[in-house]
mmCIF file of C-alpha atoms in Angstrom:
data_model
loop_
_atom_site.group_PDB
_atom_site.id
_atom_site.type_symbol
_atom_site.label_atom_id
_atom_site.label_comp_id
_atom_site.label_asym_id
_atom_site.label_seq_id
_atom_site.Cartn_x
_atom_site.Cartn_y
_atom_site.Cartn_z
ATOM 1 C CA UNK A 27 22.242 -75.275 -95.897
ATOM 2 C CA UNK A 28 21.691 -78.790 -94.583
ATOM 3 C CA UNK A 29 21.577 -80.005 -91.189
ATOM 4 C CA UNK A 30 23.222 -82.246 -89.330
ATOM 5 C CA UNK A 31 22.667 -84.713 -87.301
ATOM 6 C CA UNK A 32 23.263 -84.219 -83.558
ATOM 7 C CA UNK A 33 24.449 -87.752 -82.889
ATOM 8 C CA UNK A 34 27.503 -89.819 -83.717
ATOM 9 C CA UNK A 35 28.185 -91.110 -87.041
ATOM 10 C CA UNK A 36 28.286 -94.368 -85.630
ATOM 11 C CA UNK A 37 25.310 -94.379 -83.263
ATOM 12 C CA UNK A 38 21.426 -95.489 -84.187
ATOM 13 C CA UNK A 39 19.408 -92.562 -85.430
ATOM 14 C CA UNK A 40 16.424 -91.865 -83.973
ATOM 15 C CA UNK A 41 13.204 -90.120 -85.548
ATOM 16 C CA UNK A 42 14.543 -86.545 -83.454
ATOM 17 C CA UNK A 43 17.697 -86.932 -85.590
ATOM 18 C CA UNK A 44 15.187 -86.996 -88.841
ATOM 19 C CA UNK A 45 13.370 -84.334 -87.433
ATOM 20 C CA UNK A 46 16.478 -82.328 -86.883
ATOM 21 C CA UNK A 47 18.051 -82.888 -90.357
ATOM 22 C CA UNK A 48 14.563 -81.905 -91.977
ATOM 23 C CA UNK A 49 13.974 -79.020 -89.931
ATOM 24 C CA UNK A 50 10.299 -79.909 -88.883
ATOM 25 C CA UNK A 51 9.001 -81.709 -85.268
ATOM 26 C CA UNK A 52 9.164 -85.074 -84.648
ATOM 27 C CA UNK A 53 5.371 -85.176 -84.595
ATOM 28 C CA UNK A 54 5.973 -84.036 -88.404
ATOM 29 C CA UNK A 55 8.019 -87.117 -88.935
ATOM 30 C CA UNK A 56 6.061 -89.511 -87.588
ATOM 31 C CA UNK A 57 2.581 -88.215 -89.691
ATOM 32 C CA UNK A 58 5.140 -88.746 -92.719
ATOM 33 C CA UNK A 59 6.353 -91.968 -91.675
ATOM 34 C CA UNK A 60 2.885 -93.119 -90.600
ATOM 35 C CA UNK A 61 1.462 -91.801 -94.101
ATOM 36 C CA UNK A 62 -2.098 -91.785 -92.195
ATOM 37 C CA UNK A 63 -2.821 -87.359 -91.911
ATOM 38 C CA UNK A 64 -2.303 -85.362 -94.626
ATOM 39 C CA UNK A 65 1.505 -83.283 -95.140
ATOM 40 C CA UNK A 66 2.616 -81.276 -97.762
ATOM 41 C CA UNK A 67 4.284 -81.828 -100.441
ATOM 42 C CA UNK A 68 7.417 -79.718 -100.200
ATOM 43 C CA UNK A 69 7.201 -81.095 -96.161
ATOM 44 C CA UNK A 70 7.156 -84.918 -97.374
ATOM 45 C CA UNK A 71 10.406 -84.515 -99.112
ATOM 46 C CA UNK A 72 12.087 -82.775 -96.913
ATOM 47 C CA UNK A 73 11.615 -85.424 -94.345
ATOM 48 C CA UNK A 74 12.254 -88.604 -96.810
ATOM 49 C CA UNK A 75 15.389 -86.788 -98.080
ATOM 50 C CA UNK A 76 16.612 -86.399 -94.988
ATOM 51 C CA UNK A 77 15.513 -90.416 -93.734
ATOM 52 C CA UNK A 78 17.670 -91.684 -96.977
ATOM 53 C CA UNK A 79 20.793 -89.234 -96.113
ATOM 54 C CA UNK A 80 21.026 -90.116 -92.508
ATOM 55 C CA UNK A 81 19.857 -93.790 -93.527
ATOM 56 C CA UNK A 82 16.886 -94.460 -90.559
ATOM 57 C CA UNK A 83 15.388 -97.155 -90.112
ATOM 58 C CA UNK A 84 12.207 -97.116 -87.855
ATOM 59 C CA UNK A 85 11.724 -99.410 -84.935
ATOM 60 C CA UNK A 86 9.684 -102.423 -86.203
ATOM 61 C CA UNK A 87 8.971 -103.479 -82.593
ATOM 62 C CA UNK A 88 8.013 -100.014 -81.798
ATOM 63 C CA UNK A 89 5.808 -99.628 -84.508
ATOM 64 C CA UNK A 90 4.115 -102.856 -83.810
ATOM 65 C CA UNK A 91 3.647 -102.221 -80.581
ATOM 66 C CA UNK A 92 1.572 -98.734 -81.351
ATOM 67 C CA UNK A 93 -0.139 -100.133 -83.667
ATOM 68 C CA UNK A 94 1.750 -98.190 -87.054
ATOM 69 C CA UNK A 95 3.985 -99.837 -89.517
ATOM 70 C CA UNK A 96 3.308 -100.376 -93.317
ATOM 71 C CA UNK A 97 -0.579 -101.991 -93.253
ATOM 72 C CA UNK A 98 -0.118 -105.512 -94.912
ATOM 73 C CA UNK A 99 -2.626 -107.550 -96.589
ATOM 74 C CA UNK A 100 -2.128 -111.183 -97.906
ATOM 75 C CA UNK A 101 -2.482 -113.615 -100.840
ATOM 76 C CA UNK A 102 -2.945 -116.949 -100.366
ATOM 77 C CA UNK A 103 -3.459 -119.639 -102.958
ATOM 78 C CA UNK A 104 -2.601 -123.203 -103.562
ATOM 79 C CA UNK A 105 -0.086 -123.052 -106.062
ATOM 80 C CA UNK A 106 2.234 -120.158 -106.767
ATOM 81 C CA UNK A 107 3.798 -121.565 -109.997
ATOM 82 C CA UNK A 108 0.597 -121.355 -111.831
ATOM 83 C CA UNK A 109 0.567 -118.808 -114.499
ATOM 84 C CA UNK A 110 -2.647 -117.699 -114.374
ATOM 85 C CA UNK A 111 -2.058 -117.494 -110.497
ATOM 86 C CA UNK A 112 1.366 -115.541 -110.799
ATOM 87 C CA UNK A 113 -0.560 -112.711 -112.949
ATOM 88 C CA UNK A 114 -3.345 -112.276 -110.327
ATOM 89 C CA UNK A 115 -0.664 -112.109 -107.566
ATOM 90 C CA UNK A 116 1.125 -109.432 -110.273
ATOM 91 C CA UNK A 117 -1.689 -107.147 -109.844
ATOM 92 C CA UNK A 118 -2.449 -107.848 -106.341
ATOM 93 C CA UNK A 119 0.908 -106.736 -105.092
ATOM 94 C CA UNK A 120 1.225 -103.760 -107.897
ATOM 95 C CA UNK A 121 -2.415 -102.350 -106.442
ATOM 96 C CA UNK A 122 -1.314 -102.690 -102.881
ATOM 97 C CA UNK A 123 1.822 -101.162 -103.560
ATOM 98 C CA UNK A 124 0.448 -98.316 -105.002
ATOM 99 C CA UNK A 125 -1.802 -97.898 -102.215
ATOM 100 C CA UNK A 126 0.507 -98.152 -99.752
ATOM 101 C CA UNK A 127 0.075 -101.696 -99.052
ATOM 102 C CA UNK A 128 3.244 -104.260 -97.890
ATOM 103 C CA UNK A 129 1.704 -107.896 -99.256
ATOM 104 C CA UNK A 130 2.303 -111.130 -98.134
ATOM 105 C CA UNK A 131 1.911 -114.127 -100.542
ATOM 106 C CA UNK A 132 1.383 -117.564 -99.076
ATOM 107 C CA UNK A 133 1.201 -121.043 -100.897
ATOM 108 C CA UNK A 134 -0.446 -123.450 -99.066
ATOM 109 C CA UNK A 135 -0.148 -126.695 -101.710
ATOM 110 C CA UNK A 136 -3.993 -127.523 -100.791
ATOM 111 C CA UNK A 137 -3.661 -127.736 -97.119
ATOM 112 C CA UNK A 138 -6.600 -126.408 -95.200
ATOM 113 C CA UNK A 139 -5.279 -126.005 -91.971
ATOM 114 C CA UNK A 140 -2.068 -124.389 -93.351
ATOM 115 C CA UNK A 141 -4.204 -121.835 -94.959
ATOM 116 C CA UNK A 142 -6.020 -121.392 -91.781
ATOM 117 C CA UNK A 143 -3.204 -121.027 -89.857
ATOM 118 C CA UNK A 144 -1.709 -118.497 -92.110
ATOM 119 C CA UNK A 145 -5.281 -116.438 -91.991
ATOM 120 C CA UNK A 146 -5.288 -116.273 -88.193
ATOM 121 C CA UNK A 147 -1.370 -115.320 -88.491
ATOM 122 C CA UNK A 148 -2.595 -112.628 -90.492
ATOM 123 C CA UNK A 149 -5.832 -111.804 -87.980
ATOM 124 C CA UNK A 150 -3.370 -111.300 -85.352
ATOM 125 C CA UNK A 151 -0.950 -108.711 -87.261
ATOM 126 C CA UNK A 152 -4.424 -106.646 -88.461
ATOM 127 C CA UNK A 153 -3.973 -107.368 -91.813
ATOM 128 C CA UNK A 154 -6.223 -105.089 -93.966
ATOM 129 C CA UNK A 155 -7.466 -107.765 -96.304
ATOM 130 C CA UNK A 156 -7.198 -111.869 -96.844
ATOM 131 C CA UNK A 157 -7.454 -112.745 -100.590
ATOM 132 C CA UNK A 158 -8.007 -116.391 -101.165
ATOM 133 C CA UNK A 159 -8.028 -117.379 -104.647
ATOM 134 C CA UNK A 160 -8.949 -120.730 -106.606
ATOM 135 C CA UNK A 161 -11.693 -122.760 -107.094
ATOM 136 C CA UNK A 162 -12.869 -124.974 -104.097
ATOM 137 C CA UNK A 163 -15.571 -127.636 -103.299
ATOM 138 C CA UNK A 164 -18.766 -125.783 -102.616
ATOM 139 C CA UNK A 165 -20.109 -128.235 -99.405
ATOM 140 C CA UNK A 166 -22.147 -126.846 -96.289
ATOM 141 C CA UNK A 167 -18.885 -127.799 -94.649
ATOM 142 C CA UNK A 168 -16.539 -125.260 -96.700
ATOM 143 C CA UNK A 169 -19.053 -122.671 -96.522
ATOM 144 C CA UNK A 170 -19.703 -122.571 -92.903
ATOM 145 C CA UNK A 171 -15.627 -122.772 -92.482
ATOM 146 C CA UNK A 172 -15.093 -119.341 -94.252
ATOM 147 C CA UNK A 173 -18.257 -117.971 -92.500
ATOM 148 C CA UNK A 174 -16.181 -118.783 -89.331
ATOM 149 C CA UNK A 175 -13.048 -117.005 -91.003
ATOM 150 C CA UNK A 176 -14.737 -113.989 -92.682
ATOM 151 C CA UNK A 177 -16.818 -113.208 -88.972
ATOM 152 C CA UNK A 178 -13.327 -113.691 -87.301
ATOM 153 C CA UNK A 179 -10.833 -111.314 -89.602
ATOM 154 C CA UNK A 180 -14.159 -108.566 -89.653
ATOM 155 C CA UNK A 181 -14.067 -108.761 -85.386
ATOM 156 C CA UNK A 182 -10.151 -107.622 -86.441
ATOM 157 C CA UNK A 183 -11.035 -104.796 -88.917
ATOM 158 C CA UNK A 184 -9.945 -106.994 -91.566
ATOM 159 C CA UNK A 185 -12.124 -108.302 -94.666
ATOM 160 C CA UNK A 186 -11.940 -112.039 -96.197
ATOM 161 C CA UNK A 187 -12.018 -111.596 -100.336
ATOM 162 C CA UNK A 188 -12.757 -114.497 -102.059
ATOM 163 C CA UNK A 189 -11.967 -114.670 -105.390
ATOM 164 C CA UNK A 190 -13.103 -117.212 -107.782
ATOM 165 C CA UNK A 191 -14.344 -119.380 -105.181
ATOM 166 C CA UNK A 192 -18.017 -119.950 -105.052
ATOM 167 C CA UNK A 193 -19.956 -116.819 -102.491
ATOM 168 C CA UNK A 194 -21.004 -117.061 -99.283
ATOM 169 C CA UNK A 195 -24.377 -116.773 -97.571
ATOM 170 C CA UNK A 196 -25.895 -113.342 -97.327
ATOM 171 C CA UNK A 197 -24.884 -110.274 -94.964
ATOM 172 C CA UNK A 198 -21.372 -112.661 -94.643
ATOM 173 C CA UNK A 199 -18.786 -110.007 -94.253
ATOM 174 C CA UNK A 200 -16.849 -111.398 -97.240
ATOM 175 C CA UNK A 201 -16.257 -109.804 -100.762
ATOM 176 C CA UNK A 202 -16.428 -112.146 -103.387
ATOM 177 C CA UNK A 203 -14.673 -111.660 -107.192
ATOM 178 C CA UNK A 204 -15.579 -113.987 -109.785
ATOM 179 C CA UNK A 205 -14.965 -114.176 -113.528
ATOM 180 C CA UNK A 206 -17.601 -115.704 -116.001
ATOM 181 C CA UNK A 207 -16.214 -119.394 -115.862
ATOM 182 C CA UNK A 208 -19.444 -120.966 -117.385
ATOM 183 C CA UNK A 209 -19.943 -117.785 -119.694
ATOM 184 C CA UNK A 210 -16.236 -118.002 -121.263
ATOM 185 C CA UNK A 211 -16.417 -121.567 -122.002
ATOM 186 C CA UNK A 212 -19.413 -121.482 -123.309
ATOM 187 C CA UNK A 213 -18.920 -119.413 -126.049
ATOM 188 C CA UNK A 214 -15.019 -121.170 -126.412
ATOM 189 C CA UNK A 215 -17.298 -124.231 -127.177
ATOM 190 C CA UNK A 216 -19.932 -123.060 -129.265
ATOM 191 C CA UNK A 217 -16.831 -121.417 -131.651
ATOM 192 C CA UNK A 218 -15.507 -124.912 -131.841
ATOM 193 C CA UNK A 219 -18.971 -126.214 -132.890
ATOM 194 C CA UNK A 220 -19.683 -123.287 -135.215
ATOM 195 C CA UNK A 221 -16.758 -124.824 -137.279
ATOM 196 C CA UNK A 222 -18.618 -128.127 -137.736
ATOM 197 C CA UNK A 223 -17.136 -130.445 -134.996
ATOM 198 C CA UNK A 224 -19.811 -132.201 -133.121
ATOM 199 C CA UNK A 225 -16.758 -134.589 -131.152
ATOM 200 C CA UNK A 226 -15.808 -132.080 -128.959
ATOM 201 C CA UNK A 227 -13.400 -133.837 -125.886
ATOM 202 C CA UNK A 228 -13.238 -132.039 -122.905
ATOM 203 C CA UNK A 229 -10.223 -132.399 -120.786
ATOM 204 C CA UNK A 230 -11.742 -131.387 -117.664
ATOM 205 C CA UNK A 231 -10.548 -130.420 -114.117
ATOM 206 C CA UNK A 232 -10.828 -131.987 -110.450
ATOM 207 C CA UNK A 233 -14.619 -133.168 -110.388
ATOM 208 C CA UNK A 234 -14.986 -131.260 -107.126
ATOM 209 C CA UNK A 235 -13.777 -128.023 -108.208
ATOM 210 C CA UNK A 236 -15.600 -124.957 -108.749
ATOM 211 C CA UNK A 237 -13.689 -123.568 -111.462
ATOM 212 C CA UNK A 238 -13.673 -127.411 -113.226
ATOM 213 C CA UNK A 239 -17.347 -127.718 -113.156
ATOM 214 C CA UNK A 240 -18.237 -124.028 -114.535
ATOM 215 C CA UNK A 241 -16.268 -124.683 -117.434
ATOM 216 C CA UNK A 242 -17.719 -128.113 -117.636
ATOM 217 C CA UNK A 243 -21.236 -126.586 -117.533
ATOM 218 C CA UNK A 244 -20.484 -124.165 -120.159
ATOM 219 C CA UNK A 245 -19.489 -126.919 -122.747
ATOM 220 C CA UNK A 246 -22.699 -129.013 -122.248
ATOM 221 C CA UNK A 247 -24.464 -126.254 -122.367
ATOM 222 C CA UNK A 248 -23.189 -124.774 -126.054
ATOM 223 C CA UNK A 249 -24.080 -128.379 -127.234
ATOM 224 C CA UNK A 250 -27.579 -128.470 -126.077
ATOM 225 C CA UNK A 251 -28.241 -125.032 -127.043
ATOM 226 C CA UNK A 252 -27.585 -126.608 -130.804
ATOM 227 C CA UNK A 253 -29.535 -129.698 -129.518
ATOM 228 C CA UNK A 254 -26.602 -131.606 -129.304
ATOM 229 C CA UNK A 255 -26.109 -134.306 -126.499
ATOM 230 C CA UNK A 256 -22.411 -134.819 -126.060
ATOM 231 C CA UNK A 257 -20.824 -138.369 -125.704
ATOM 232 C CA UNK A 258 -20.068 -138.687 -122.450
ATOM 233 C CA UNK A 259 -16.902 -141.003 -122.899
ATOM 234 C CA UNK A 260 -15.901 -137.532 -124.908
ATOM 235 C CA UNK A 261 -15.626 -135.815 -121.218
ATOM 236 C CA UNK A 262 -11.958 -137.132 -119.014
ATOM 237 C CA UNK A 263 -11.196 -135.233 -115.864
ATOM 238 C CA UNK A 264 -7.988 -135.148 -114.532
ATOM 239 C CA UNK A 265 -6.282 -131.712 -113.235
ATOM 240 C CA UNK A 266 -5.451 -128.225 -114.000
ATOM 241 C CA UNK A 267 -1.623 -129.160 -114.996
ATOM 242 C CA UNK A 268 0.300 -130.001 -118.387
ATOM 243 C CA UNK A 269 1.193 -133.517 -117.374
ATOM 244 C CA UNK A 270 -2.701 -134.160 -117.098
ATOM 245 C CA UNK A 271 -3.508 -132.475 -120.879
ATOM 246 C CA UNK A 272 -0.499 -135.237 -122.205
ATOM 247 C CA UNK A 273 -1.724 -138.034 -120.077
ATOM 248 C CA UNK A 274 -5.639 -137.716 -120.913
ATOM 249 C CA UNK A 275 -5.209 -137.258 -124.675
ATOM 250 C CA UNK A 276 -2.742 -140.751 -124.528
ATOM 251 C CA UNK A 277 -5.654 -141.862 -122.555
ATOM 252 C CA UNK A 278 -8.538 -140.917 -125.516
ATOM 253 C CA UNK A 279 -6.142 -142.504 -128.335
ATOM 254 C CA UNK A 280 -5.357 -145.693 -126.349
ATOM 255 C CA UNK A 281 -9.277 -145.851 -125.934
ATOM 256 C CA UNK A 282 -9.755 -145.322 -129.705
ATOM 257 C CA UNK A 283 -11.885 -142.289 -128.602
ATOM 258 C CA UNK A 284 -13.617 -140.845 -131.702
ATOM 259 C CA UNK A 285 -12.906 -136.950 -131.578
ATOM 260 C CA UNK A 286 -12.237 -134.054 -133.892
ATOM 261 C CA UNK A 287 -11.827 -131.300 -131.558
ATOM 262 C CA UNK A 288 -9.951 -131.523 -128.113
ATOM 263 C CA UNK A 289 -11.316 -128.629 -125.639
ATOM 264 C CA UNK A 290 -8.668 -128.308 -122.464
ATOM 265 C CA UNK A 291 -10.474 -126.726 -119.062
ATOM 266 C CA UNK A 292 -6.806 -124.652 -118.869
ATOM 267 C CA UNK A 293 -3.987 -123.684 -121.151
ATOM 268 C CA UNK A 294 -1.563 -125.309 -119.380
ATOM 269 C CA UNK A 295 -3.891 -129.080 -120.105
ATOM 270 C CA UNK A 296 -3.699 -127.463 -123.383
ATOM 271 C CA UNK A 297 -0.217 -127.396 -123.959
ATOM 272 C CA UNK A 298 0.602 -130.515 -122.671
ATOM 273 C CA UNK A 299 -2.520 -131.976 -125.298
ATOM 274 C CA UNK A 300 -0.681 -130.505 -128.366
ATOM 275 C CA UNK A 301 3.055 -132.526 -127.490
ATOM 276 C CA UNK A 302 0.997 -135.954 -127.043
ATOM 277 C CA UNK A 303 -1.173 -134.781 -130.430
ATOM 278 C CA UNK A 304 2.005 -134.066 -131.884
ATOM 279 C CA UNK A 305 3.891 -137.462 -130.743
ATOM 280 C CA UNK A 306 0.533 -139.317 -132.398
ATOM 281 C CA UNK A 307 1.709 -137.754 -135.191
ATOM 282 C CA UNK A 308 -1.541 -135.557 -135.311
ATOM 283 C CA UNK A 309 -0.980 -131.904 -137.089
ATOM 284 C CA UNK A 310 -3.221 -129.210 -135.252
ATOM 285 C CA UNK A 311 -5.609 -127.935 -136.617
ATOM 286 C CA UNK A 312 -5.122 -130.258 -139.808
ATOM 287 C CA UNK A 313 -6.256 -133.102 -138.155
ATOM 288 C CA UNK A 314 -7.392 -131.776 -134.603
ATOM 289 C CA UNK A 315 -9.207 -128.607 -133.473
ATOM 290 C CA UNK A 316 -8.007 -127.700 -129.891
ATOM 291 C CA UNK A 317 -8.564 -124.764 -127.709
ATOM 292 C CA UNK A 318 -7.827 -123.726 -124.003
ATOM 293 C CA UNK A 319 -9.017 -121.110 -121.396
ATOM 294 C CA UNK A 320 -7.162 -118.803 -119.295
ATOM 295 C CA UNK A 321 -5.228 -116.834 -122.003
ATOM 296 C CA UNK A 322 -1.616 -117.130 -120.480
ATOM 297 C CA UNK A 323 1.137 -115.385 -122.162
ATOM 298 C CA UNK A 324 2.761 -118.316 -123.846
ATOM 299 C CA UNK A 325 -0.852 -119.274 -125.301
ATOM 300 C CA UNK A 326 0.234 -117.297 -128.681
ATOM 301 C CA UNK A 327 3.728 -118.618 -128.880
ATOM 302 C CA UNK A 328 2.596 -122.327 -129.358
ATOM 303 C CA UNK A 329 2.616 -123.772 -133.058
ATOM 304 C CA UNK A 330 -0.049 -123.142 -133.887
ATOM 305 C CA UNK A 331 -0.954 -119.811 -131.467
ATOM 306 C CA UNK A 332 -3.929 -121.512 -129.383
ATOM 307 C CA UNK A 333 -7.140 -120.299 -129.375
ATOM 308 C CA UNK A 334 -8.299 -119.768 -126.207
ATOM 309 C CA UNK A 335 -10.302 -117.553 -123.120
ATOM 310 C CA UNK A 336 -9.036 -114.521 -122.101
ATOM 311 C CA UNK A 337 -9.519 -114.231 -118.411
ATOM 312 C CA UNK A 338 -8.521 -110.339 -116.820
ATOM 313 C CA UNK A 339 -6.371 -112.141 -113.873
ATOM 314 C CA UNK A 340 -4.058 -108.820 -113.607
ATOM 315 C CA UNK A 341 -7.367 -106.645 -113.179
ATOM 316 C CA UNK A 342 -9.264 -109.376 -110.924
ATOM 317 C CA UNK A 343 -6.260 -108.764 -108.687
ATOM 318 C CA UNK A 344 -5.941 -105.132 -108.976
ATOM 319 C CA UNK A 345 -9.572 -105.223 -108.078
ATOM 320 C CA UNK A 346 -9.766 -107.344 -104.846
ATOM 321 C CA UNK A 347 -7.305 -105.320 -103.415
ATOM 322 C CA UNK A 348 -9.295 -101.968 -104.150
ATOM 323 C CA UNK A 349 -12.781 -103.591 -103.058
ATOM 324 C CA UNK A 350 -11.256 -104.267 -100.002
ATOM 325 C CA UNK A 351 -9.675 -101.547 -99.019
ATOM 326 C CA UNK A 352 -12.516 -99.580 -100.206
ATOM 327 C CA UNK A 353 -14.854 -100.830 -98.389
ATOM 328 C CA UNK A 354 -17.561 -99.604 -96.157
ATOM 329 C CA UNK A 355 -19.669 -100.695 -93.281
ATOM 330 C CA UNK A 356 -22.620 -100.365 -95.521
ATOM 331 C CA UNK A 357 -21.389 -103.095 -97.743
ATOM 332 C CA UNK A 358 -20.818 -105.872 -95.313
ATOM 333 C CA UNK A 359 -21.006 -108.182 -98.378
ATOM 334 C CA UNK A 360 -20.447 -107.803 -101.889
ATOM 335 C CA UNK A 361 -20.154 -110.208 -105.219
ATOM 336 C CA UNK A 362 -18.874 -108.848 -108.316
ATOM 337 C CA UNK A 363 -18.659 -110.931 -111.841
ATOM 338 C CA UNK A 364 -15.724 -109.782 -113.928
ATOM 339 C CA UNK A 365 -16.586 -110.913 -118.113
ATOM 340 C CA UNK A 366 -14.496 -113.318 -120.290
ATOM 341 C CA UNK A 367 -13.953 -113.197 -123.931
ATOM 342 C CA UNK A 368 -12.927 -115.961 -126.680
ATOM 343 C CA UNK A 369 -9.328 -114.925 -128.337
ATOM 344 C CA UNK A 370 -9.679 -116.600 -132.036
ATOM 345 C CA UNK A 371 -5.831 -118.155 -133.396
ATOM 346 C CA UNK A 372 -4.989 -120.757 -135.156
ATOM 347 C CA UNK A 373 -5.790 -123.713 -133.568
ATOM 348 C CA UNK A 374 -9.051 -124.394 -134.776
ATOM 349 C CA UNK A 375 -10.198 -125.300 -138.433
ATOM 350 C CA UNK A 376 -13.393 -127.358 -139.460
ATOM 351 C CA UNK A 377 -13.241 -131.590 -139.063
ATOM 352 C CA UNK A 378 -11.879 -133.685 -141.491
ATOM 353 C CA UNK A 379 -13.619 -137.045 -142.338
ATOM 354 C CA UNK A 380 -12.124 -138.482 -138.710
ATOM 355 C CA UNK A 381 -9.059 -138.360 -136.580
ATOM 356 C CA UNK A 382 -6.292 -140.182 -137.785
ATOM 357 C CA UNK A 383 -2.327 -140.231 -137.330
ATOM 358 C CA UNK A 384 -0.746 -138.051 -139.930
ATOM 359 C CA UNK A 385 2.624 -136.833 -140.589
ATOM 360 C CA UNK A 386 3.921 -133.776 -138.894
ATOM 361 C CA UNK A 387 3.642 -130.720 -140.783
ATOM 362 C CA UNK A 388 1.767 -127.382 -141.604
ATOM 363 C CA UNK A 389 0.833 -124.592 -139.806
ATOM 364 C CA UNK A 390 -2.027 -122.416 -139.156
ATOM 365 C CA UNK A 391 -2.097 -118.608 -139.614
ATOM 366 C CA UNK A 392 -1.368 -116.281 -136.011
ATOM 367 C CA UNK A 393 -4.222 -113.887 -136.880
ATOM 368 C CA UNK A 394 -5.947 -113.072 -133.426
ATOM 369 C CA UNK A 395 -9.577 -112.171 -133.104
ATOM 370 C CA UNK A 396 -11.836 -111.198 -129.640
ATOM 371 C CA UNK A 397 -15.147 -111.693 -129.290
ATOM 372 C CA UNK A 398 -17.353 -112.240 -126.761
#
């Protein structure tokens, strides 16, 4: 038969009327509630059945105040709208969820000292974990600024994560999560030039940024691996957004740039390079190779399905929250390197004799290939 509760209907419950309704102590309540000692099985539902049917809600301020509560851990990045972005936050909040985890997502549009005041916000309240993500400038200055950070959330019990920013000094108390940026592009390069382009132009990122220059590197690189020495009027930097991929490839036609391939530093640059290709009256890959890097969903549902890098954002995610919150005082700092891989479409075919405006029209084949 089920209990019930010694108070009012229209009175606050209180963990003794949980306790009551469950038939254990209120101790027992609490070590469910708390989800920090171990309880049986059969004892776990007896006590959650009972919190839905008398509808508790614990004392927030009370919780604080001791110390309990659901353990947090937060997010930040610049830009929440990013796709890439929105799939690492995916598996960042799934993985905390699953362990237990309440997470707090903060975009900070850039600002340093909103980010830092958001990280000492999160200091105070214990968080278990800060996860930064993007690329930043790699100076003395921003490396002895999330020294400061990373010493200051450890004196908390918390842990700074990093991930694909460039790492810290050693014994740091940070973890640090990168993917191959250099690796990925690369090989995305040295497809294009397997083809027979030898124009390759590379829409590029922020000149300060991290991520930007990797993939930068990783496309000289696959040309002077083949003794190539790119043009460097063939290299325009702008940013990580669609508006920049339509405005730099306007830019290389205005200029009378001489290219066969166009290789975009994101998907999103990508996307936007295919509508100005395609308002110059360029077919891709007819007349123009062009690839992009990140491998965002709607990367296959552009005409033609772009080839591009697959990056594991989901999993890099998933895995800063578990490196974290797996961590021991025997690992005060680690770096781990997460691979990349080439997905093969149907943007890319070998040159023709040189670009040139054409009519719009064909297509190229949605047959996907991995490698790398």
């Amino acid at each position: 038969m089920t209990r019930k509760s010694t108070t009012d209907a229209g009175s606050r419950r209180t963990i003794r009327d949980v306790a009551a309704q469950a038939g254990v102590s209120a101790s027992t309540v609490s070590r469910v509630l708390g989800g920090e000692y171990p309880v049986s099985t059969a004892t776990r539902t007896r006590v959650m059945r009972a919190v839905r049917e008398l509808d508790y809600v614990a004392d927030a301020r009370a919780k604080a105040i001791a110390g309990a509560g659901t353990p947090t851990l937060a997010f930040v990045l610049d830009d929440i709208t990013g796709p890439s972005f929105a799939h690492m936050a995916h598996g960042v909040e799934r993985e905390a969820s699953r362990l237990g985890h309440l997470c707090l997502v903060c975009s900070t549009d850039g600002d340093a000292e909103h980010e830092l005041e958001f990280i000492e916000m999160m200091r105070a309240q214990r968080a278990a974990a800060v996860i930064l993500v993007g690329g930043a400038t790699d100076t003395a200055e921003y490396r002895a600024r999330m020294a400061r950070i990373a010493d200051s959330l450890a004196s908390a019990g918390s842990r700074l994560v990093l991930c694909g920013r460039p790492p810290l000094d050693a014994g740091t108390p940070v973890t640090v999560i990168e993917y191959d940026n250099e690796g990925g592009a690369y090989a995305l390069c040295s497809h294009v030039l397997a083809q027979g382009h030898q124009r390759i132009l590379f829409l590029g990122g922020k000149p300060d940024s991290t991520t930007a220059l990797g993939r930068e590197r990783g496309y000289l690189a696959a040309h002077r691996a083949r003794g190539l020495e790119p043009d460097p009027a063939l290299r325009l930097a702008g940013d990580f957004t669609r508006d920049s991929g339509h405005r730099l490839i306007r830019r290389a036609l205005e200029l009378n740039l001489d290219f066969t391939a166009v290789m975009a530093s994101t998907d999103m640059v990508a996307s936007g390079a295919l509508t100005a290709l395609h308002e110059a009256g360029l077919r891709v890959p007819a007349d123009v190779s062009l690839v992009g890097y990140d491998d965002i969903p709607f990367a296959r549902d552009l005409h033609p399905p772009l080839t591009t890098v697959h990056v594991p954002y989901e999993e890099l995610g998933r895995l800063a929250v578990r490196t974290a919150l797996g961590r021991t005082p025997e690992t005060p700092d680690e770096h781990l390197l997460l691979g990349t891989h080439v997905v093969v479409r149907g943007s890319v075919a070998g040159p023709g004799s040189r670009i040139r405006p054409s009519r719009p029209g064909g297509s190229a084949g949605a047959t996907e290939t991995a490698y790398g």
